[in-house]
Amino acid sequence: MSKRRFSWSVEILLLAVTAALLPIRTAWCEGDPWYRDVDYHWAAPYIYVLWLEGVTDGQLSWWRDQLRAYFLPDSVCTRSQFTVLLAKVFGLSPCAPEYPSYPDVPKDYRMLPGKPAWQWIEAALAGGLTFVPRGRYFYPDSSITREDAVELLVTSLDLGPVAQSLSDQEVASLLGQFGDGMTTSPERRRSMACAIKFGIINGYEDDTIRPKNPMWRCHAATVVYRSCLIRASAYPSAFSPDGDGKDETVTLSLAYLKNRGISAWQVIIEDEKGHRIFTFNPDETGGTPPSSLVWDGKDRRGLTVAPGRYYYQASVRDRQGRQFFSVKKPLDVQKHSLRGYLRPEICHDGEILTIDAFTEPKAQSVYGVFSDGQVRYLHRIDEGTRWTMQLAIGPFLPEGPQDVTLVAVFPDIERLLPLRFTRLDSLWLEPDVFPNPAGPGQSIRLFCRTSENVKEVTAVLMGQAVNLTKRGNSWEAETRVSAAVASGEYPVTFTAKTATRQAQGTVILEIRTQRLQDLVFTLIK
């Protein structure tokens, strides 16, 4: 006997023993009376729990003034019956739009004698529990195939993205556990593989899953029992406890049985090898579980877990000690990081500003938001962990210090990194003095060519400041050398100023007194 078949047999045996101990004939719940045709059926324990939850629908009939109910466990389950069961298990409220959404599901439609179903099917459509688009034919009385039922369950349990993320190799491996696994319709294979992986559906004793066979009502009750009576979900499905203050925790939401009299609960988190990493309520103390829990990504020792895929599962016990499990679901721990730098930190117009960024794990894109409001994308160097860009700086950016905000885009998450540099526009000056050399008392001309952004030019000669006047593309002024100045070399310091900074240049003026003495001698002669 295979291990899978052995575990299946033990499960049914234990549930059958449990069912024999239940006061089935005397129990009562809101909804149908207890069903007369399931007392000794192998699925009785599953049907009983769903019946106590008030979510089952059977066929009702009167006999000698007594209302009798029959579950019809070995009859095929129709598309409408399975949809209504899901809508009730997921706690949806009946929905009654003005006009029916499906042409073959009118307002007076009944899935069983005396069992209206239109409002429940409308609720399932509104709640995303059906894959038939509005306006199409629903075929409510057709039997639902096992693969279609699995597709609905996987979608309803928010496992659709997980199913789609399975590789072709993993899908083939999971379906290959059964002799007819690959006969599943191509568009249903990922959902079927996902259901096998997380224990939503088990095979028959002959190692088949019979994907295209109609699902019986007893099997419908069984798969819903296994996957929907206690449900857990995580938001976000991937989080990043890396200490940067963003997406540091994950919230686990719980939805559980309403009529079972919960006496204990527990939520466990495991790694991919099945090792328990963290447990909420490890001692299973009494009381109902909270509606939500927050995990900070730390293990039971208080250490942050390594990046990777983990799994979470909730369980509750009722007052009879029976334990109910949610479907085990994946949860990704990711260390999303963005590092980067730019150079040079002071950049003149015409210079190239280079920005390098490093992401972990692979990012979808990285871009920078500059002071001019423009978004400029970095180029991917490798598979998505190294990025770079080069930008020629110019007057399209403001002068002075400014921020560049780097943004790394990951699936469902972003990371930001502020960088800072200073833009210096082109500032230059070419000063000169005419004539040079000059003599004491002589008139001289100060001249300075500058860049266009210069707003003011001054010159200082022998302690005297002179303001130059702009004329075309140059700055000019005239001044006179003091008659009492001695021979020698004197600096003339020019200062060119923009709105934010300034630059200086110096010309050495040579003063020669000999020229004046020669001129006086000539006049006397």
Protein backbone atom coordinates (compact mmCIF):
# COMPACT_ATOMS: atom_id res chain seq x y z
CA MET A 1 0.00 0.00 0.00
CA SER A 2 1.38 3.40 -0.95
CA LYS A 3 2.11 6.03 1.67
CA ARG A 4 -0.53 8.35 0.18
CA ARG A 5 -3.17 5.59 0.17
CA PHE A 6 -2.27 4.59 3.73
CA SER A 7 -2.62 8.16 5.06
CA TRP A 8 -5.92 8.53 3.23
CA SER A 9 -7.25 5.29 4.74
CA VAL A 10 -6.19 6.26 8.25
CA GLU A 11 -7.86 9.66 7.87
CA ILE A 12 -11.14 8.12 6.77
CA LEU A 13 -10.97 5.50 9.55
CA LEU A 14 -10.43 8.11 12.24
CA LEU A 15 -13.19 10.31 10.89
CA ALA A 16 -15.54 7.35 10.67
CA VAL A 17 -14.87 6.48 14.31
CA THR A 18 -15.42 10.12 15.23
CA ALA A 19 -18.64 10.23 13.28
CA ALA A 20 -19.92 7.18 15.12
CA LEU A 21 -19.49 9.06 18.38
CA LEU A 22 -21.37 12.13 17.20
CA PRO A 23 -25.01 12.64 18.20
CA ILE A 24 -25.92 12.86 14.54
CA ARG A 25 -29.56 11.97 14.84
CA THR A 26 -30.23 14.41 17.67
CA ALA A 27 -28.09 17.34 16.46
CA TRP A 28 -29.73 20.31 14.80
CA CYS A 29 -28.49 23.41 13.06
CA GLU A 30 -29.84 26.35 11.13
CA GLY A 31 -30.86 25.11 7.68
CA ASP A 32 -31.71 21.57 6.66
CA PRO A 33 -32.58 18.83 9.14
CA TRP A 34 -29.89 16.20 9.43
CA TYR A 35 -29.64 14.05 6.32
CA ARG A 36 -31.03 10.53 6.49
CA ASP A 37 -28.79 9.11 3.78
CA VAL A 38 -25.28 9.83 5.13
CA ASP A 39 -25.20 8.25 8.61
CA TYR A 40 -22.94 5.42 7.47
CA HIS A 41 -21.36 7.08 4.47
CA TRP A 42 -17.57 7.52 4.48
CA ALA A 43 -18.04 11.28 4.01
CA ALA A 44 -20.44 11.62 6.95
CA PRO A 45 -17.89 13.41 9.21
CA TYR A 46 -17.17 16.01 6.51
CA ILE A 47 -20.82 16.54 5.67
CA TYR A 48 -21.69 16.73 9.36
CA VAL A 49 -19.25 19.57 10.02
CA LEU A 50 -20.51 21.51 7.00
CA TRP A 51 -24.08 20.85 8.09
CA LEU A 52 -23.35 22.28 11.54
CA GLU A 53 -21.95 25.32 9.79
CA GLY A 54 -25.29 25.74 8.03
CA VAL A 55 -23.79 25.76 4.55
CA THR A 56 -25.14 22.52 3.07
CA ASP A 57 -28.22 22.09 0.92
CA GLY A 58 -30.02 18.81 0.48
CA GLN A 59 -33.24 17.61 -1.04
CA LEU A 60 -36.25 18.03 1.24
CA SER A 61 -39.44 16.00 1.26
CA TRP A 62 -42.41 15.46 3.57
CA TRP A 63 -43.41 12.03 4.83
CA ARG A 64 -46.22 11.59 7.34
CA ASP A 65 -46.05 15.24 8.35
CA GLN A 66 -42.31 14.97 8.94
CA LEU A 67 -39.74 16.95 6.95
CA ARG A 68 -36.98 14.69 5.75
CA ALA A 69 -33.67 15.77 4.20
CA TYR A 70 -31.38 13.82 1.90
CA PHE A 71 -27.89 14.93 0.97
CA LEU A 72 -27.59 12.59 -2.02
CA PRO A 73 -23.86 12.09 -1.39
CA ASP A 74 -23.26 9.78 -4.34
CA SER A 75 -25.05 11.99 -6.86
CA VAL A 76 -23.11 14.29 -9.16
CA CYS A 77 -22.60 17.84 -7.96
CA THR A 78 -23.88 20.46 -10.38
CA ARG A 79 -22.16 23.71 -11.18
CA SER A 80 -24.82 25.65 -9.31
CA GLN A 81 -24.67 23.42 -6.21
CA PHE A 82 -20.88 23.71 -5.91
CA THR A 83 -20.98 27.46 -6.49
CA VAL A 84 -23.65 27.96 -3.82
CA LEU A 85 -21.67 25.80 -1.36
CA LEU A 86 -18.59 27.98 -1.88
CA ALA A 87 -20.57 31.20 -1.55
CA LYS A 88 -21.98 30.05 1.79
CA VAL A 89 -18.69 28.70 3.13
CA PHE A 90 -16.95 31.98 2.30
CA GLY A 91 -19.64 33.91 4.15
CA LEU A 92 -20.99 35.84 1.18
CA SER A 93 -24.35 37.55 1.45
CA PRO A 94 -27.07 36.84 -1.14
CA CYS A 95 -27.01 39.37 -3.96
CA ALA A 96 -30.05 40.44 -5.97
CA PRO A 97 -29.23 42.73 -8.91
CA GLU A 98 -32.02 44.20 -10.98
CA TYR A 99 -31.35 41.82 -13.85
CA PRO A 100 -29.88 38.30 -13.75
CA SER A 101 -26.22 38.14 -14.78
CA TYR A 102 -26.60 34.80 -16.58
CA PRO A 103 -29.34 34.16 -19.14
CA ASP A 104 -29.81 30.57 -17.93
CA VAL A 105 -29.98 31.47 -14.21
CA PRO A 106 -33.27 33.39 -13.84
CA LYS A 107 -34.44 34.83 -10.56
CA ASP A 108 -36.67 31.82 -9.86
CA TYR A 109 -33.95 29.26 -10.56
CA ARG A 110 -33.72 26.36 -8.09
CA MET A 111 -30.74 24.03 -7.86
CA LEU A 112 -32.80 21.45 -5.93
CA PRO A 113 -36.54 21.28 -5.30
CA GLY A 114 -37.38 24.15 -2.98
CA LYS A 115 -33.80 25.47 -2.97
CA PRO A 116 -33.49 28.92 -4.65
CA ALA A 117 -29.98 29.56 -5.92
CA TRP A 118 -30.07 32.72 -8.05
CA GLN A 119 -29.03 35.15 -5.31
CA TRP A 120 -26.19 32.88 -4.17
CA ILE A 121 -24.84 32.53 -7.71
CA GLU A 122 -25.01 36.32 -8.09
CA ALA A 123 -23.10 36.64 -4.80
CA ALA A 124 -20.45 34.22 -6.07
CA LEU A 125 -20.06 36.27 -9.25
CA ALA A 126 -19.71 39.50 -7.27
CA GLY A 127 -17.21 37.83 -4.92
CA GLY A 128 -15.04 36.39 -7.68
CA LEU A 129 -15.98 32.78 -6.95
CA THR A 130 -16.91 31.87 -10.50
CA PHE A 131 -14.93 31.94 -13.73
CA VAL A 132 -17.98 32.38 -15.97
CA PRO A 133 -18.14 36.03 -17.14
CA ARG A 134 -21.36 37.97 -16.79
CA GLY A 135 -23.61 37.56 -19.81
CA ARG A 136 -22.35 34.08 -20.73
CA TYR A 137 -24.24 30.85 -20.14
CA PHE A 138 -23.59 29.39 -16.70
CA TYR A 139 -25.02 25.90 -17.36
CA PRO A 140 -26.15 25.59 -13.74
CA ASP A 141 -27.56 22.05 -14.01
CA SER A 142 -24.51 20.57 -15.70
CA SER A 143 -22.21 18.50 -13.54
CA ILE A 144 -19.03 20.21 -12.43
CA THR A 145 -15.87 18.35 -13.34
CA ARG A 146 -13.20 17.73 -10.75
CA GLU A 147 -10.75 19.98 -12.58
CA ASP A 148 -13.28 22.83 -12.76
CA ALA A 149 -14.07 22.46 -9.06
CA VAL A 150 -10.36 22.59 -8.26
CA GLU A 151 -9.96 25.71 -10.41
CA LEU A 152 -12.72 27.43 -8.42
CA LEU A 153 -11.22 26.39 -5.09
CA VAL A 154 -7.71 27.54 -5.99
CA THR A 155 -9.08 30.89 -7.17
CA SER A 156 -11.33 31.28 -4.12
CA LEU A 157 -8.44 30.60 -1.75
CA ASP A 158 -6.28 33.29 -3.41
CA LEU A 159 -3.85 30.66 -4.66
CA GLY A 160 -4.20 31.66 -8.30
CA PRO A 161 -0.89 33.61 -8.40
CA VAL A 162 0.86 30.72 -6.67
CA ALA A 163 -0.52 28.27 -9.21
CA GLN A 164 0.62 30.45 -12.10
CA SER A 165 4.10 30.75 -10.60
CA LEU A 166 4.69 26.99 -10.68
CA SER A 167 7.27 26.01 -13.24
CA ASP A 168 6.40 23.59 -16.03
CA GLN A 169 8.75 21.09 -14.44
CA GLU A 170 7.03 21.31 -11.04
CA VAL A 171 3.58 21.06 -12.63
CA ALA A 172 4.63 17.94 -14.51
CA SER A 173 6.15 16.46 -11.35
CA LEU A 174 3.03 17.05 -9.25
CA LEU A 175 0.62 15.79 -11.87
CA GLY A 176 2.95 12.88 -12.55
CA GLN A 177 2.22 11.49 -9.09
CA PHE A 178 -1.02 10.20 -10.59
CA GLY A 179 -1.44 7.98 -13.59
CA ASP A 180 -3.88 10.33 -15.29
CA GLY A 181 -2.55 13.64 -13.97
CA MET A 182 -1.44 14.87 -17.38
CA THR A 183 -4.92 14.29 -18.82
CA THR A 184 -5.95 17.45 -16.99
CA SER A 185 -6.90 20.17 -19.46
CA PRO A 186 -3.87 22.37 -20.22
CA GLU A 187 -5.60 25.49 -18.87
CA ARG A 188 -6.34 23.68 -15.57
CA ARG A 189 -3.00 21.96 -15.00
CA ARG A 190 -1.42 24.63 -12.85
CA SER A 191 -4.45 24.87 -10.59
CA MET A 192 -4.63 21.07 -10.29
CA ALA A 193 -0.91 20.90 -9.49
CA CYS A 194 -1.33 23.62 -6.88
CA ALA A 195 -4.25 21.73 -5.31
CA ILE A 196 -2.15 18.57 -5.13
CA LYS A 197 0.79 20.44 -3.62
CA PHE A 198 -1.26 21.96 -0.82
CA GLY A 199 -3.44 18.94 -0.11
CA ILE A 200 -6.71 20.38 -1.40
CA ILE A 201 -7.38 17.28 -3.46
CA ASN A 202 -6.28 13.68 -2.98
CA GLY A 203 -6.31 10.88 -5.48
CA TYR A 204 -8.22 7.66 -5.61
CA GLU A 205 -6.83 4.34 -4.39
CA ASP A 206 -5.76 3.48 -7.93
CA ASP A 207 -3.47 6.53 -8.04
CA THR A 208 -5.72 8.58 -10.31
CA ILE A 209 -7.36 11.97 -9.90
CA ARG A 210 -9.88 11.65 -12.75
CA PRO A 211 -9.81 15.36 -13.63
CA LYS A 212 -12.55 15.24 -16.25
CA ASN A 213 -14.95 13.10 -14.21
CA PRO A 214 -17.97 14.75 -12.62
CA MET A 215 -17.45 15.55 -8.96
CA TRP A 216 -19.81 13.79 -6.60
CA ARG A 217 -21.52 15.69 -3.83
CA CYS A 218 -19.63 13.71 -1.18
CA HIS A 219 -16.31 14.67 -2.80
CA ALA A 220 -17.40 18.31 -3.05
CA ALA A 221 -18.10 18.33 0.68
CA THR A 222 -14.73 16.70 1.34
CA VAL A 223 -12.56 19.15 -0.59
CA VAL A 224 -14.42 22.12 0.88
CA TYR A 225 -13.99 20.65 4.37
CA ARG A 226 -10.26 20.22 3.83
CA SER A 227 -9.62 23.69 2.51
CA CYS A 228 -12.24 26.22 3.56
CA LEU A 229 -13.46 25.74 7.14
CA ILE A 230 -10.49 27.61 8.57
CA ARG A 231 -8.88 30.05 6.16
CA ALA A 232 -5.76 32.13 6.46
CA SER A 233 -4.43 34.84 4.19
CA ALA A 234 -1.36 37.06 4.27
CA TYR A 235 -0.91 40.68 3.22
CA PRO A 236 1.38 41.43 1.63
CA SER A 237 2.23 38.00 0.25
CA ALA A 238 5.87 39.07 0.21
CA PHE A 239 7.44 41.35 2.81
CA SER A 240 10.89 42.67 3.59
CA PRO A 241 12.03 42.73 7.24
CA ASP A 242 15.33 44.41 6.40
CA GLY A 243 15.20 47.32 8.83
CA ASP A 244 14.50 50.13 6.38
CA GLY A 245 11.04 50.82 7.78
CA LYS A 246 9.15 49.68 4.68
CA ASP A 247 7.05 46.50 4.54
CA GLU A 248 8.70 45.23 7.70
CA THR A 249 5.80 43.02 8.77
CA VAL A 250 3.09 40.81 7.31
CA THR A 251 -0.50 40.61 8.56
CA LEU A 252 -2.08 37.16 8.74
CA SER A 253 -5.88 37.30 8.61
CA LEU A 254 -7.99 34.42 9.88
CA ALA A 255 -11.54 33.35 9.08
CA TYR A 256 -12.77 30.36 10.99
CA LEU A 257 -15.70 28.18 11.95
CA LYS A 258 -18.66 29.89 13.51
CA ASN A 259 -20.57 26.97 15.06
CA ARG A 260 -17.87 24.62 16.27
CA GLY A 261 -17.20 26.09 19.71
CA ILE A 262 -13.47 26.67 19.20
CA SER A 263 -11.42 25.70 22.25
CA ALA A 264 -7.87 26.23 20.96
CA TRP A 265 -5.99 27.64 18.00
CA GLN A 266 -2.52 27.92 16.53
CA VAL A 267 -0.73 29.41 13.53
CA ILE A 268 2.61 27.98 12.45
CA ILE A 269 5.22 29.22 9.99
CA GLU A 270 7.56 26.70 8.37
CA ASP A 271 10.48 26.85 5.98
CA GLU A 272 10.55 24.97 2.69
CA LYS A 273 11.90 21.86 4.41
CA GLY A 274 9.00 21.75 6.84
CA HIS A 275 10.96 22.98 9.86
CA ARG A 276 8.86 25.05 12.21
CA ILE A 277 10.23 28.60 12.32
CA PHE A 278 7.69 30.42 14.45
CA THR A 279 4.43 29.56 16.19
CA PHE A 280 1.64 31.85 17.31
CA ASN A 281 0.04 30.48 20.49
CA PRO A 282 2.47 27.53 20.77
CA ASP A 283 0.72 26.13 23.85
CA GLU A 284 -2.68 26.21 22.13
CA THR A 285 -4.23 28.14 24.98
CA GLY A 286 -7.98 28.36 25.00
CA GLY A 287 -10.23 30.86 23.30
CA THR A 288 -11.01 31.84 19.76
CA PRO A 289 -8.18 33.08 17.55
CA PRO A 290 -7.86 36.78 16.76
CA SER A 291 -9.04 38.00 13.38
CA SER A 292 -5.47 38.97 12.48
CA LEU A 293 -1.88 38.47 13.59
CA VAL A 294 1.30 40.35 12.72
CA TRP A 295 4.60 38.58 12.05
CA ASP A 296 7.80 40.62 12.03
CA GLY A 297 9.89 38.02 10.20
CA LYS A 298 11.70 36.79 13.32
CA ASP A 299 12.05 33.17 14.38
CA ARG A 300 11.37 31.84 17.87
CA ARG A 301 14.87 32.96 18.95
CA GLY A 302 14.13 36.52 17.91
CA LEU A 303 16.42 36.46 14.88
CA THR A 304 15.32 37.74 11.48
CA VAL A 305 14.83 34.85 9.10
CA ALA A 306 16.80 34.54 5.89
CA PRO A 307 15.23 35.53 2.57
CA GLY A 308 13.27 32.73 0.97
CA ARG A 309 9.90 31.05 0.73
CA TYR A 310 8.04 30.10 3.90
CA TYR A 311 4.61 28.57 4.52
CA TYR A 312 1.92 29.46 7.03
CA GLN A 313 -0.99 27.37 8.24
CA ALA A 314 -3.70 27.97 10.84
CA SER A 315 -5.51 25.35 12.89
CA VAL A 316 -8.33 25.30 15.44
CA ARG A 317 -9.74 22.67 17.77
CA ASP A 318 -13.39 22.33 18.66
CA ARG A 319 -14.73 21.25 22.02
CA GLN A 320 -14.60 17.60 20.99
CA GLY A 321 -10.85 18.00 20.38
CA ARG A 322 -11.08 17.68 16.61
CA GLN A 323 -8.55 19.76 14.73
CA PHE A 324 -9.22 21.71 11.53
CA PHE A 325 -6.45 23.06 9.31
CA SER A 326 -6.32 25.82 6.76
CA VAL A 327 -4.66 25.25 3.42
CA LYS A 328 -0.91 25.72 3.78
CA LYS A 329 0.06 28.82 1.79
CA PRO A 330 3.38 30.32 0.70
CA LEU A 331 4.83 33.53 2.09
CA ASP A 332 7.95 35.13 0.63
CA VAL A 333 10.52 36.92 2.78
CA GLN A 334 12.59 39.25 0.68
CA LYS A 335 15.36 41.64 1.56
CA HIS A 336 14.67 44.43 -0.90
CA SER A 337 17.62 46.79 -0.88
CA LEU A 338 18.82 49.67 -3.01
CA ARG A 339 22.36 51.04 -2.77
CA GLY A 340 23.87 53.67 -4.98
CA TYR A 341 26.23 56.60 -5.42
CA LEU A 342 26.97 59.35 -7.89
CA ARG A 343 30.12 61.10 -9.03
CA PRO A 344 31.37 63.75 -9.12
CA GLU A 345 29.52 65.34 -6.22
CA ILE A 346 30.33 68.78 -7.65
CA CYS A 347 29.57 68.89 -11.33
CA HIS A 348 30.09 71.77 -13.74
CA ASP A 349 28.03 72.35 -16.84
CA GLY A 350 29.18 70.07 -19.60
CA GLU A 351 30.58 67.50 -17.21
CA ILE A 352 29.19 63.95 -17.07
CA LEU A 353 27.31 62.93 -13.92
CA THR A 354 27.47 59.15 -13.40
CA ILE A 355 25.00 57.29 -11.18
CA ASP A 356 25.49 53.63 -10.23
CA ALA A 357 22.88 51.57 -8.37
CA PHE A 358 22.79 48.06 -6.90
CA THR A 359 19.57 46.20 -6.09
CA GLU A 360 18.81 43.03 -4.19
CA PRO A 361 17.02 40.94 -5.38
CA LYS A 362 16.59 41.67 -9.08
CA ALA A 363 14.61 44.84 -9.73
CA GLN A 364 12.22 45.44 -12.59
CA SER A 365 13.56 48.95 -13.17
CA VAL A 366 15.53 51.75 -11.51
CA TYR A 367 15.05 55.42 -12.24
CA GLY A 368 16.07 58.80 -10.87
CA VAL A 369 13.82 61.77 -10.16
CA PHE A 370 15.79 64.99 -10.74
CA SER A 371 15.24 68.55 -9.56
CA ASP A 372 13.72 69.53 -12.89
CA GLY A 373 10.92 67.01 -12.24
CA GLN A 374 12.07 64.68 -14.99
CA VAL A 375 12.32 60.92 -14.55
CA ARG A 376 15.46 59.41 -16.08
CA TYR A 377 15.89 55.63 -16.19
CA LEU A 378 19.10 53.81 -15.39
CA HIS A 379 20.33 51.10 -17.73
CA ARG A 380 20.50 47.47 -16.60
CA ILE A 381 24.07 46.15 -16.63
CA ASP A 382 23.40 42.52 -15.76
CA GLU A 383 20.23 40.53 -15.01
CA GLY A 384 18.77 43.24 -12.83
CA THR A 385 21.02 43.84 -9.82
CA ARG A 386 23.41 46.47 -11.29
CA TRP A 387 22.27 49.68 -12.96
CA THR A 388 23.96 52.82 -14.31
CA MET A 389 23.34 56.07 -16.14
CA GLN A 390 25.35 59.05 -17.38
CA LEU A 391 23.99 62.56 -17.80
CA ALA A 392 25.67 65.66 -19.25
CA ILE A 393 24.90 68.44 -16.78
CA GLY A 394 23.54 71.71 -18.14
CA PRO A 395 21.22 74.65 -17.46
CA PHE A 396 18.12 72.39 -17.54
CA LEU A 397 18.90 71.77 -13.86
CA PRO A 398 18.92 74.48 -11.20
CA GLU A 399 22.21 75.76 -9.88
CA GLY A 400 23.52 74.68 -6.54
CA PRO A 401 22.99 71.65 -4.28
CA GLN A 402 20.10 69.36 -5.28
CA ASP A 403 18.71 65.87 -4.70
CA VAL A 404 18.32 62.96 -7.06
CA THR A 405 15.88 60.37 -5.71
CA LEU A 406 16.66 56.87 -6.94
CA VAL A 407 13.68 54.51 -7.11
CA ALA A 408 14.06 50.75 -7.50
CA VAL A 409 10.88 48.99 -8.62
CA PHE A 410 10.35 45.41 -7.44
CA PRO A 411 7.16 43.36 -7.84
CA ASP A 412 4.59 44.98 -5.52
CA ILE A 413 7.20 47.09 -3.75
CA GLU A 414 9.58 50.04 -4.23
CA ARG A 415 12.73 51.24 -2.54
CA LEU A 416 13.92 54.89 -2.50
CA LEU A 417 17.41 56.30 -2.03
CA PRO A 418 18.18 60.05 -1.93
CA LEU A 419 21.48 61.16 -3.47
CA ARG A 420 22.86 64.69 -3.58
CA PHE A 421 25.15 66.66 -5.87
CA THR A 422 25.91 70.29 -6.67
CA ARG A 423 25.55 71.74 -10.13
CA LEU A 424 27.97 74.54 -10.96
CA ASP A 425 27.31 76.31 -14.21
CA SER A 426 30.31 77.27 -16.43
CA LEU A 427 32.07 80.25 -14.87
CA TRP A 428 35.22 81.63 -16.41
CA LEU A 429 36.98 84.98 -16.88
CA GLU A 430 39.91 86.24 -18.94
CA PRO A 431 41.11 89.57 -17.44
CA ASP A 432 43.65 91.99 -18.96
CA VAL A 433 45.07 95.51 -18.45
CA PHE A 434 46.13 97.97 -21.18
CA PRO A 435 48.77 99.31 -21.42
CA ASN A 436 51.00 97.06 -19.42
CA PRO A 437 53.59 98.18 -18.35
CA ALA A 438 52.31 101.63 -17.41
CA GLY A 439 53.73 104.62 -15.61
CA PRO A 440 52.67 106.62 -12.54
CA GLY A 441 49.65 108.87 -13.22
CA GLN A 442 48.90 107.07 -16.48
CA SER A 443 45.35 106.14 -17.52
CA ILE A 444 44.81 102.39 -17.95
CA ARG A 445 41.97 100.25 -19.33
CA LEU A 446 40.65 97.25 -17.40
CA PHE A 447 39.21 94.55 -19.65
CA CYS A 448 37.60 91.18 -18.84
CA ARG A 449 35.92 88.53 -21.01
CA THR A 450 33.58 86.21 -19.08
CA SER A 451 31.00 83.46 -19.44
CA GLU A 452 27.46 84.62 -20.19
CA ASN A 453 26.12 83.88 -16.71
CA VAL A 454 28.31 86.50 -15.01
CA LYS A 455 26.27 89.27 -13.38
CA GLU A 456 29.02 91.51 -11.98
CA VAL A 457 32.76 92.13 -12.41
CA THR A 458 35.00 94.17 -10.14
CA ALA A 459 38.73 94.83 -10.07
CA VAL A 460 40.95 95.90 -7.20
CA LEU A 461 44.17 97.84 -7.93
CA MET A 462 46.40 99.14 -5.17
CA GLY A 463 43.50 98.95 -2.67
CA GLN A 464 41.06 100.74 -4.96
CA ALA A 465 37.93 98.84 -6.18
CA VAL A 466 36.69 99.53 -9.68
CA ASN A 467 33.34 98.32 -11.07
CA LEU A 468 33.49 97.19 -14.67
CA THR A 469 30.65 97.80 -17.12
CA LYS A 470 29.36 95.13 -19.48
CA ARG A 471 29.77 95.96 -23.16
CA GLY A 472 28.74 93.16 -25.47
CA ASN A 473 30.49 90.00 -24.40
CA SER A 474 33.09 91.73 -22.25
CA TRP A 475 33.43 94.00 -19.22
CA GLU A 476 35.45 97.26 -19.28
CA ALA A 477 36.50 100.20 -17.12
CA GLU A 478 39.14 102.96 -17.11
CA THR A 479 41.15 104.14 -14.15
CA ARG A 480 44.36 106.07 -13.48
CA VAL A 481 47.51 104.91 -11.83
CA SER A 482 48.48 107.00 -8.85
CA ALA A 483 51.23 109.54 -9.67
CA ALA A 484 53.00 108.75 -6.43
CA VAL A 485 53.32 105.04 -7.06
CA ALA A 486 56.80 103.59 -7.12
CA SER A 487 58.16 101.28 -9.74
CA GLY A 488 57.29 97.62 -9.32
CA GLU A 489 54.73 94.91 -10.00
CA TYR A 490 51.19 95.32 -8.67
CA PRO A 491 48.38 92.73 -8.77
CA VAL A 492 45.05 93.67 -10.31
CA THR A 493 42.45 91.19 -8.97
CA PHE A 494 39.31 90.68 -11.05
CA THR A 495 36.21 89.08 -9.48
CA ALA A 496 33.39 87.72 -11.65
CA LYS A 497 30.12 86.87 -9.86
CA THR A 498 27.09 84.81 -10.85
CA ALA A 499 23.89 84.46 -8.86
CA THR A 500 25.39 81.73 -6.68
CA ARG A 501 29.15 81.87 -6.84
CA GLN A 502 32.20 83.80 -7.98
CA ALA A 503 35.60 83.35 -9.58
CA GLN A 504 38.75 85.43 -9.51
CA GLY A 505 41.62 86.14 -11.85
CA THR A 506 44.73 88.27 -11.35
CA VAL A 507 46.79 90.31 -13.80
CA ILE A 508 50.21 91.67 -12.74
CA LEU A 509 50.56 95.33 -13.70
CA GLU A 510 54.12 96.56 -14.08
CA ILE A 511 54.81 100.21 -13.13
CA ARG A 512 57.89 101.86 -14.58
CA THR A 513 58.90 105.33 -13.35
CA GLN A 514 61.93 105.50 -15.76
CA ARG A 515 59.63 106.24 -18.70
CA LEU A 516 58.40 109.43 -17.01
CA GLN A 517 61.97 110.57 -16.22
CA ASP A 518 63.01 110.03 -19.85
CA LEU A 519 60.05 112.09 -21.00
CA VAL A 520 60.95 115.02 -18.66
CA PHE A 521 64.60 114.96 -19.84
CA THR A 522 63.51 115.08 -23.49
CA LEU A 523 61.22 118.09 -22.91
CA ILE A 524 63.98 120.02 -21.10
CA LYS A 525 66.42 119.25 -23.82
